[in-house]
Amino acid sequence: MSRPLGKANEIQWREWSNETFDEAKTSKKLVLLDLSAGWCHWCHVMDQTSYSDPGIIEIINKDFIPVRVDIDERPDISERYNRGGFPTTAFLSDRGESVWGGTYIPPQDMKRIMKAVLAAKESGDIDQALERDRIQYLDLSKSLQKLPPMSSAIIDTVFEDIFATYDVQNGGFGIEPKFPQPDVIDLLLERYLETEDKELAAAIEHTLSSMTEGLYDKVEGGLFRYSVTRDWKTPHYEKMLEGNAGFLRNLVRAYFAFRKDKYAETASGIATYMIGTLQDPDSGGFFGSQDADEDYYRLSCPQRRRVKRPDVTKTIYAGWNSEAASAIMEAGVLLRDGSWVDAGKKAFRYSLDRLWNDSLGLVRHAREKELYLFEDQVSFLQSLTAMIELSTSRDLTRIGDKLIEAVDREFKDSEGGYIDVVKEENAIGELVTGRRSLITNSKWAKILALYGAATHRLELTEKAKAVMCVFTQKDVYAHGVFASSYVAAWWTLDQGAIAVEVHGLAGQDPLTVPMWLAAKEALNPRAVVLPSEDKDRTLGSADLPFAVICNAHRCSKRVTDPQELKAALRGQGPSQF
């Protein structure tokens, strides 16, 4: 039997045994079955909420025969009574017949359900009465925030816009000037990993190859900002941190989607450039850009050594620094370069040490103490969540929680969603009115859901859904290809963010653990991968490490094979729920 937490040990739990069911028969009580495990997060939540409620404890001890089963000790019982995940909460007859079951049940619903079960038993018409209660319980979801009706037609329209602007001859989107579109590539990669559609693959690969050929600096690394012409052959030569971070993200994910070395090689050049040229070696922050110099960039490597390099603009912008930190950490994890991960961590620490304000979030840059932008807070929460994935410590959740509070307090629009800047009393002109960006709000909704999965805060998913509900179908259509972020966020919220908990690391660096790496390599856009040491848990004799996949209310069975875990997260293996 797994050890109860909180006041759940005040419940008079029995073992699964003939004697227990004889007791149920003699006392004319139903059995309350709890399927649990020491590694199951939502089992712990059930212990610390519903099963620690004094009123619930009293009812259970008085009117039921409570039985707790460790699913690892008795997989046979789990196989028969599992009701969609763990914990499973089930009511059984004294013959072990399943009367009703569910997964995690919050306290207010647990009380109502138990009373309904007892009333149905008393009336003698338990089957019919319980079915009615089950319907009422399922209908509780009606009180939750619903997503706007995203029909397949809306999604199809966004993809139609993407392919209507796709340049079949040259790759990329639009005519000229031709800019990189990393969010569009992210969305196409996400869809490709689900469908393996050849048209998607062709568009992604053609675009990345054309960009590499035309905009990538093959001498010093780094990506030029854009091309003046549609064939990518006339670069505008400045190098922007934001653009390089987005391109790096695309390349690394494309490498794992298509397994072509050229993507990893170019990614290495981008990462090396970002760290070697744009990162401040002292503070760890990433500078915003390097100047354009057409004459310089036309030179060969030996020729460049004899002339002055273009200047780097040594301002560290909060949002761009955070985006770079996230991208470089992801690249380091997936391409197995710990020095890149360290560089990303150092950049994150710069933001936390130099730009963070407990009340307002992240200031735009160190020289400007009054400017707070919503987009910077979004990017910072993304990098903070990436940091949480790299550590068994959860200390950073305090910062994440404060950030969310600051965003709600300072950026929330009275009509819903969030505006782009903290309003100033003496704002001039159009700055008097905050603007609500579909793109930035969509990115906030997605990372809010992912952070909620990482920290097990269900209410953040509801908050994220409320953000998405602010925007209409007309808003989505008006953004064309730039609605990619909205569709990506909607998919995450519609399917549900998940936490992949990798247990038993015992002080190991996650980068050395195949199970953790397999979960990251799956590239599931709605998953966060959380390492755990399990210092204070009794895990039995099971092999370590192992993983479980947890959604809003339940966790899967243990997965002990890294390839099985990767397949499950890519939707190519057996369902975990």
XYZ file of C-alpha atoms in Angstrom:
577
model
C 0.000 0.000 0.000
C 1.404 3.430 -0.937
C 1.881 5.724 2.026
C -0.961 8.246 2.530
C 0.056 11.905 2.677
C -1.364 14.746 4.745
C -4.324 13.706 6.869
C -5.183 10.886 4.485
C -3.589 8.517 6.998
C -6.563 9.216 9.285
C -8.676 7.195 6.886
C -8.886 3.592 8.073
C -7.423 2.084 4.905
C -7.663 -1.681 4.478
C -5.705 -4.052 2.323
C -7.347 -5.717 -0.652
C -8.340 -9.065 0.854
C -11.202 -11.488 1.303
C -11.488 -10.383 4.909
C -12.015 -6.803 3.786
C -14.867 -7.720 1.442
C -16.371 -9.990 4.101
C -16.374 -6.959 6.370
C -18.155 -4.967 3.666
C -20.780 -7.677 3.324
C -21.318 -8.008 7.060
C -21.533 -4.256 7.606
C -23.614 -3.748 4.438
C -21.258 -1.050 3.193
C -19.796 -0.275 -0.204
C -16.053 -0.434 -0.768
C -14.240 2.792 -1.649
C -11.247 1.736 -3.756
C -8.256 4.027 -4.215
C -5.689 2.976 -6.848
C -2.510 4.865 -6.072
C 1.285 4.917 -6.371
C 4.170 6.640 -4.633
C 5.284 8.339 -7.862
C 1.828 9.586 -8.892
C 1.487 13.360 -8.508
C -2.307 13.496 -8.671
C -2.497 10.708 -6.112
C -0.592 13.019 -3.757
C -2.925 15.878 -4.596
C -5.927 13.666 -3.811
C -4.326 12.760 -0.472
C -3.621 16.374 0.418
C -7.009 17.733 -0.665
C -9.996 15.392 -0.773
C -8.599 12.716 1.524
C -7.385 15.326 4.036
C -10.775 17.023 4.315
C -12.196 16.297 7.820
C -15.754 15.955 6.541
C -14.708 13.509 3.835
C -12.585 11.512 6.284
C -15.558 11.210 8.634
C -17.924 10.005 5.903
C -15.439 7.473 4.538
C -14.632 5.958 7.930
C -18.283 5.825 8.955
C -20.080 4.768 5.787
C -17.565 2.964 3.537
C -14.885 0.309 3.663
C -11.848 2.170 2.297
C -9.264 0.108 0.398
C -5.978 1.460 -0.922
C -4.063 -0.503 -3.560
C -0.550 0.233 -4.799
C -0.796 -0.279 -8.549
C 2.823 -1.403 -8.807
C 2.292 -4.083 -6.182
C -1.023 -5.247 -7.674
C -1.082 -4.551 -11.415
C -3.818 -7.147 -11.787
C -6.184 -5.052 -9.689
C -5.084 -1.924 -11.532
C -5.753 -3.577 -14.889
C -9.349 -4.350 -13.929
C -10.391 -1.261 -11.991
C -8.397 1.524 -13.651
C -10.871 4.190 -14.733
C -8.723 6.221 -17.094
C -5.606 6.971 -15.075
C -4.303 7.465 -11.586
C -5.512 7.996 -9.037
C -8.587 5.927 -9.705
C -11.439 6.443 -7.256
C -14.016 3.658 -7.481
C -17.022 2.435 -5.531
C -17.461 -1.339 -5.424
C -20.109 -3.709 -4.141
C -19.217 -6.226 -1.449
C -18.681 -8.643 -4.323
C -16.097 -6.398 -5.949
C -18.422 -5.292 -8.736
C -17.656 -1.837 -10.037
C -20.507 0.547 -9.320
C -18.914 3.843 -10.375
C -15.413 5.196 -10.914
C -13.398 8.238 -11.875
C -9.915 9.688 -11.510
C -8.967 12.688 -9.374
C -12.021 14.148 -7.627
C -11.767 17.530 -5.860
C -13.212 17.845 -2.329
C -16.477 19.589 -3.173
C -17.329 16.965 -5.776
C -16.145 14.078 -3.615
C -18.631 15.010 -0.891
C -21.506 15.264 -3.331
C -20.654 12.003 -5.052
C -20.338 10.091 -1.789
C -23.693 11.428 -0.590
C -25.286 10.478 -3.895
C -23.756 6.990 -3.682
C -25.098 6.518 -0.159
C -28.538 7.829 -1.109
C -28.656 5.529 -4.120
C -27.640 2.554 -2.000
C -30.315 3.409 0.552
C -32.978 3.650 -2.151
C -32.055 0.271 -3.580
C -31.859 1.689 -7.072
C -28.119 2.301 -7.120
C -27.399 1.671 -10.781
C -29.911 4.187 -12.083
C -29.161 6.787 -9.434
C -25.412 6.516 -9.909
C -25.714 6.906 -13.643
C -27.626 10.138 -13.064
C -24.911 11.341 -10.697
C -22.217 10.362 -13.138
C -23.832 12.505 -15.786
C -24.031 15.423 -13.332
C -20.383 14.950 -12.451
C -19.295 14.954 -16.056
C -21.390 18.045 -16.641
C -19.304 19.909 -14.079
C -17.017 20.704 -16.992
C -19.675 23.111 -18.216
C -18.609 25.488 -15.477
C -15.073 25.558 -16.858
C -13.869 28.059 -19.437
C -14.521 26.772 -22.926
C -12.249 27.385 -25.864
C -13.695 29.347 -28.748
C -15.120 27.034 -31.370
C -12.034 26.316 -33.471
C -13.565 24.425 -36.338
C -11.461 22.526 -38.815
C -12.407 25.249 -41.292
C -10.531 27.883 -39.268
C -7.433 25.716 -39.000
C -7.687 24.885 -42.682
C -7.925 28.588 -43.493
C -4.706 29.356 -41.600
C -2.897 26.571 -43.443
C -4.401 27.742 -46.727
C -3.002 31.209 -46.021
C 0.398 29.711 -45.265
C 0.502 27.743 -48.494
C -1.005 30.596 -50.499
C 2.014 32.699 -49.523
C 4.493 29.831 -49.782
C 7.066 30.476 -52.504
C 7.277 27.119 -54.265
C 10.250 28.167 -56.364
C 12.406 29.823 -53.702
C 11.067 28.648 -50.373
C 9.818 30.913 -47.627
C 6.601 32.890 -47.395
C 5.664 36.038 -49.260
C 7.377 37.733 -52.176
C 9.947 40.367 -51.248
C 11.509 41.459 -49.059
C 11.678 37.892 -47.725
C 11.836 37.475 -43.948
C 12.304 34.303 -41.893
C 9.074 33.133 -40.256
C 10.128 30.867 -37.373
C 6.636 30.630 -35.855
C 5.236 29.385 -39.159
C 7.983 26.770 -39.424
C 7.278 25.716 -35.828
C 3.617 25.157 -36.675
C 4.412 23.222 -39.855
C 6.884 21.044 -37.937
C 4.296 20.404 -35.249
C 1.759 19.274 -37.836
C 4.375 17.242 -39.715
C 5.395 15.301 -36.607
C 1.746 14.281 -36.220
C 0.965 13.514 -39.855
C 4.278 13.008 -41.714
C 2.611 14.846 -44.588
C 4.998 15.086 -47.555
C 3.761 18.509 -48.645
C 4.557 19.904 -45.206
C 7.988 18.267 -45.247
C 8.761 19.759 -48.661
C 7.789 23.281 -47.579
C 9.801 23.082 -44.358
C 12.932 21.626 -45.925
C 12.891 23.871 -48.987
C 12.495 26.967 -46.824
C 15.247 26.060 -44.345
C 17.642 25.061 -47.124
C 16.998 28.271 -49.081
C 17.438 30.425 -45.988
C 20.677 28.645 -45.140
C 21.993 29.129 -48.657
C 21.092 32.822 -48.839
C 21.076 34.259 -45.305
C 23.503 32.111 -43.334
C 27.014 33.523 -42.904
C 29.165 30.546 -43.835
C 32.358 32.198 -42.577
C 31.452 33.338 -39.053
C 28.068 31.768 -38.530
C 24.870 33.600 -37.732
C 21.813 34.487 -39.800
C 21.339 37.778 -41.606
C 18.079 39.531 -40.917
C 16.281 39.173 -44.267
C 16.647 39.155 -48.037
C 15.817 42.129 -50.193
C 14.866 39.732 -53.005
C 12.541 36.746 -52.971
C 15.315 34.291 -53.883
C 17.134 34.923 -50.556
C 20.295 35.932 -52.452
C 20.485 39.605 -51.476
C 20.796 39.705 -47.690
C 20.293 42.729 -45.519
C 23.376 42.081 -43.466
C 22.532 42.894 -39.870
C 22.335 39.898 -37.560
C 19.548 40.008 -34.988
C 19.543 37.952 -31.806
C 15.818 37.268 -32.085
C 16.094 35.984 -35.659
C 19.040 33.748 -34.840
C 17.241 32.265 -31.835
C 14.185 31.444 -33.962
C 16.285 29.936 -36.753
C 18.243 27.847 -34.245
C 14.994 26.496 -32.821
C 13.734 25.593 -36.305
C 16.981 23.876 -37.303
C 17.265 21.716 -34.203
C 13.671 20.549 -34.456
C 14.037 19.923 -38.181
C 17.073 17.763 -37.472
C 15.020 15.517 -35.216
C 12.099 15.521 -37.638
C 14.114 14.608 -40.749
C 17.419 13.311 -39.345
C 19.565 15.225 -41.827
C 22.997 16.252 -40.603
C 22.965 19.557 -42.473
C 20.425 20.951 -40.012
C 22.552 20.006 -37.005
C 25.658 21.451 -38.669
C 23.993 24.782 -39.406
C 22.490 24.835 -35.911
C 25.987 24.409 -34.512
C 27.156 27.418 -36.517
C 24.263 29.523 -35.260
C 24.802 28.538 -31.623
C 28.546 29.114 -31.859
C 27.961 32.566 -33.336
C 25.395 33.511 -30.698
C 27.666 32.493 -27.823
C 30.931 33.722 -29.332
C 29.749 37.057 -30.718
C 26.477 38.101 -29.103
C 26.853 36.793 -25.552
C 28.541 39.007 -22.980
C 31.208 36.738 -21.445
C 30.980 38.550 -18.109
C 27.267 38.963 -17.431
C 25.987 36.126 -19.619
C 23.318 38.247 -21.279
C 22.893 38.191 -25.064
C 23.356 41.444 -26.958
C 20.609 42.416 -29.359
C 22.358 42.632 -32.736
C 25.459 43.035 -34.872
C 25.628 45.825 -37.425
C 25.212 45.374 -41.158
C 28.347 45.871 -43.280
C 27.908 44.653 -46.827
C 31.569 45.094 -47.764
C 32.790 43.141 -44.751
C 30.465 40.193 -45.221
C 31.454 39.810 -48.863
C 35.041 39.090 -47.787
C 36.596 35.665 -47.323
C 37.756 34.462 -43.915
C 41.426 35.540 -44.405
C 40.314 38.930 -45.726
C 37.995 39.520 -42.771
C 40.843 38.978 -40.330
C 42.568 42.084 -41.685
C 39.658 44.468 -41.180
C 37.451 45.614 -38.327
C 34.404 43.479 -37.563
C 30.976 45.144 -37.597
C 30.038 46.538 -34.193
C 27.816 44.642 -31.821
C 25.028 46.723 -30.290
C 25.669 46.000 -26.648
C 22.168 46.314 -25.289
C 20.600 43.272 -23.710
C 16.863 43.224 -24.311
C 14.809 41.221 -21.848
C 12.599 39.343 -24.276
C 15.270 38.594 -26.853
C 17.696 37.465 -24.167
C 15.046 35.093 -22.838
C 14.274 33.747 -26.311
C 17.973 33.157 -26.891
C 18.284 31.412 -23.529
C 15.392 29.068 -24.367
C 16.671 28.297 -27.869
C 20.276 27.711 -26.843
C 19.249 25.467 -23.939
C 16.987 23.399 -26.188
C 19.736 23.112 -28.808
C 22.250 22.074 -26.167
C 19.938 19.394 -24.832
C 18.968 17.933 -28.188
C 22.415 18.154 -29.792
C 24.196 17.058 -26.610
C 26.337 20.124 -25.979
C 26.425 20.962 -22.300
C 28.320 24.204 -22.908
C 25.329 25.552 -24.823
C 23.012 24.606 -21.987
C 25.310 26.427 -19.576
C 25.295 29.492 -21.843
C 21.496 29.496 -21.829
C 21.379 29.158 -18.058
C 23.798 32.059 -17.715
C 21.584 34.228 -19.929
C 18.540 33.344 -17.854
C 20.411 34.275 -14.685
C 21.258 37.647 -16.224
C 17.546 38.357 -16.642
C 16.813 37.262 -13.103
C 19.701 39.169 -11.508
C 19.699 42.371 -13.586
C 16.217 42.859 -15.026
C 13.777 41.251 -12.595
C 11.397 43.259 -10.411
C 9.166 41.340 -7.992
C 6.242 43.698 -8.561
C 6.446 44.420 -12.280
C 8.266 41.491 -13.872
C 11.097 42.025 -16.334
C 12.178 45.517 -17.341
C 12.979 45.874 -21.046
C 16.721 46.484 -20.516
C 19.064 47.513 -17.727
C 19.321 51.177 -18.751
C 15.562 51.688 -18.864
C 13.982 51.164 -15.460
C 10.454 52.194 -16.409
C 9.603 50.201 -19.541
C 7.801 46.910 -18.999
C 6.547 45.058 -22.072
C 4.167 42.127 -22.126
C 6.176 40.297 -24.790
C 9.220 40.286 -22.492
C 7.241 38.622 -19.716
C 6.040 35.964 -22.161
C 9.565 35.130 -23.294
C 10.846 35.106 -19.720
C 8.226 32.577 -18.609
C 9.266 30.403 -21.563
C 12.900 30.456 -20.458
C 11.950 29.918 -16.822
C 9.947 26.828 -17.767
C 12.948 25.558 -19.733
C 15.065 26.022 -16.609
C 12.565 24.056 -14.523
C 12.915 21.172 -16.984
C 16.664 21.065 -16.340
C 16.603 20.800 -12.556
C 15.096 18.640 -9.835
C 14.730 21.827 -7.770
C 11.449 23.729 -7.961
C 12.787 26.957 -6.438
C 12.094 28.917 -9.619
C 8.349 28.423 -9.286
C 8.307 31.308 -6.811
C 9.557 33.611 -9.577
C 7.137 32.131 -12.098
C 4.186 32.622 -9.773
C 5.199 36.220 -9.068
C 5.567 36.868 -12.800
C 2.045 35.648 -13.492
C 0.713 37.828 -10.679
C 2.572 40.841 -12.093
C 1.232 40.234 -15.592
C -2.332 39.974 -14.274
C -1.919 43.141 -12.255
C -0.060 45.313 -14.759
C -1.013 44.137 -18.255
C -4.546 42.749 -17.997
C -7.044 44.493 -20.256
C -10.480 45.312 -18.873
C -12.008 43.599 -21.904
C -9.917 40.447 -21.532
C -6.468 39.389 -22.598
C -3.362 41.477 -22.038
C -2.071 44.732 -23.473
C 1.426 45.283 -24.757
C 2.858 47.729 -22.213
C 2.336 48.917 -18.655
C 0.385 52.145 -18.981
C 2.123 55.324 -17.882
C 0.254 58.254 -16.394
C 1.872 60.706 -18.763
C 1.798 58.595 -21.911
C 1.800 60.506 -25.179
C -0.275 59.964 -28.323
C -1.208 56.415 -29.158
C 0.728 55.116 -26.150
C -2.234 56.205 -24.061
C -4.052 53.091 -25.237
C -2.571 49.665 -24.802
C -2.717 47.294 -27.755
C -3.737 43.683 -27.476
C -1.703 41.419 -29.746
C -3.199 38.129 -30.883
C 0.307 36.747 -31.388
C 1.708 37.681 -27.970
C -1.475 36.710 -26.142
C -1.459 33.346 -27.911
C 2.134 32.687 -26.868
C 1.260 33.658 -23.298
C -1.706 31.285 -23.274
C 0.444 28.396 -24.458
C 3.329 28.917 -22.039
C 0.857 29.542 -19.218
C -0.637 26.101 -19.833
C 2.808 24.484 -20.028
C 3.977 26.211 -16.853
C 0.743 25.093 -15.217
C 1.527 21.503 -16.190
C 5.062 21.851 -14.830
C 3.834 23.229 -11.507
C 0.548 21.289 -11.325
C -1.584 24.440 -11.247
C -4.802 23.560 -13.049
C -6.202 27.068 -12.758
C -3.569 28.351 -15.180
C -5.099 26.306 -17.985
C -8.425 28.012 -17.322
C -6.666 31.377 -17.349
C -5.029 30.481 -20.667
C -8.358 29.487 -22.199
C -9.851 32.799 -21.123
C -7.088 34.593 -23.030
C -7.874 32.666 -26.205
C -11.588 33.409 -25.903
C -10.938 37.128 -26.288
C -10.140 36.773 -29.985
C -12.715 36.149 -32.686
C -12.555 34.145 -35.885
C -12.302 37.455 -37.692
C -9.171 38.274 -35.684
C -7.617 34.958 -36.666
C -8.436 35.379 -40.347
C -7.061 38.930 -40.352
C -3.635 37.711 -39.220
C -3.117 35.258 -42.060
C 0.146 33.337 -41.622
C 0.798 35.267 -38.407
C -2.062 33.349 -36.788
C 0.340 30.395 -36.537
C 0.949 31.138 -32.863
C -2.784 31.162 -32.203
C -3.299 27.752 -33.808
C -0.311 26.303 -31.926
C -1.679 27.595 -28.615
C -5.168 26.358 -29.399
C -3.865 22.856 -30.150
C -2.025 22.754 -26.820
C -5.066 23.882 -24.858
C -7.486 21.701 -26.793
C -5.434 18.531 -26.334
C -4.142 19.525 -22.902
C -0.639 20.278 -21.673
C 1.112 17.298 -20.095
C 3.957 16.770 -17.655
C 6.399 13.941 -18.292
C 7.863 13.117 -14.893
C 11.176 11.250 -15.059
C 11.784 9.649 -11.665
C 14.882 8.336 -9.955
C 17.596 10.695 -11.199
C 19.231 10.776 -7.740
C 21.494 13.735 -8.409
C 22.242 12.889 -12.039
C 22.424 15.590 -14.682
C 19.272 15.138 -16.804
C 21.451 15.420 -19.928
C 23.004 12.059 -19.016
C 19.692 10.228 -18.514
C 18.375 8.452 -21.663
C 14.777 8.486 -20.379
C 14.758 12.257 -19.922
C 16.499 12.815 -23.261
C 14.017 10.551 -25.059
C 11.137 12.613 -23.726
C 12.783 15.806 -24.980
C 13.600 14.270 -28.371
C 9.934 13.429 -28.902
C 9.397 17.167 -29.569
C 5.876 17.034 -28.187
C 4.889 20.733 -28.174
C 2.433 20.320 -25.311
C 4.803 18.484 -22.961
C 7.134 19.627 -20.210
C 9.736 17.108 -19.040
C 10.419 17.192 -15.316
C 13.359 15.421 -13.654
C 12.802 14.100 -10.128
C 15.187 12.680 -7.530
C 12.429 11.064 -5.406
C 14.483 11.500 -2.262
C 11.536 11.092 0.079
C 9.502 8.510 -1.780
C 9.255 4.779 -1.428
C 9.362 3.473 -4.968
C 9.685 -0.246 -4.353
C 11.938 -2.460 -6.415
C 11.046 -1.047 -9.818
C 13.888 -0.223 -12.176
C 14.981 3.398 -12.156
C 14.690 5.755 -13.781
C 11.156 5.515 -15.138
C 8.670 8.016 -16.513
C 4.991 8.736 -16.107
C 2.879 11.038 -18.252
C 0.452 13.240 -16.316
C -2.340 15.383 -17.664
C -4.788 17.572 -15.767
C -6.210 14.859 -13.516
C -4.338 11.600 -13.874
C -1.021 9.927 -14.542
C -0.147 7.015 -16.807
C 1.431 3.754 -15.802
C 5.215 3.650 -15.518
C 7.252 3.653 -18.708
C 10.701 2.096 -18.328
C 11.881 2.026 -21.946
C 13.076 5.346 -23.460
C 12.010 4.434 -26.994
C 8.553 3.422 -25.808
C 8.267 6.780 -24.057
C 9.340 8.683 -27.167
C 6.863 6.746 -29.314
C 4.037 7.413 -26.865
C 4.769 11.140 -26.825
C 4.823 11.224 -30.609
C 1.496 9.436 -30.740
C 3.068 6.379 -32.369
C 2.896 4.046 -29.379
C 0.133 2.659 -27.171
C -2.035 5.270 -25.496
C -0.918 6.169 -21.994
C -4.435 7.075 -20.897
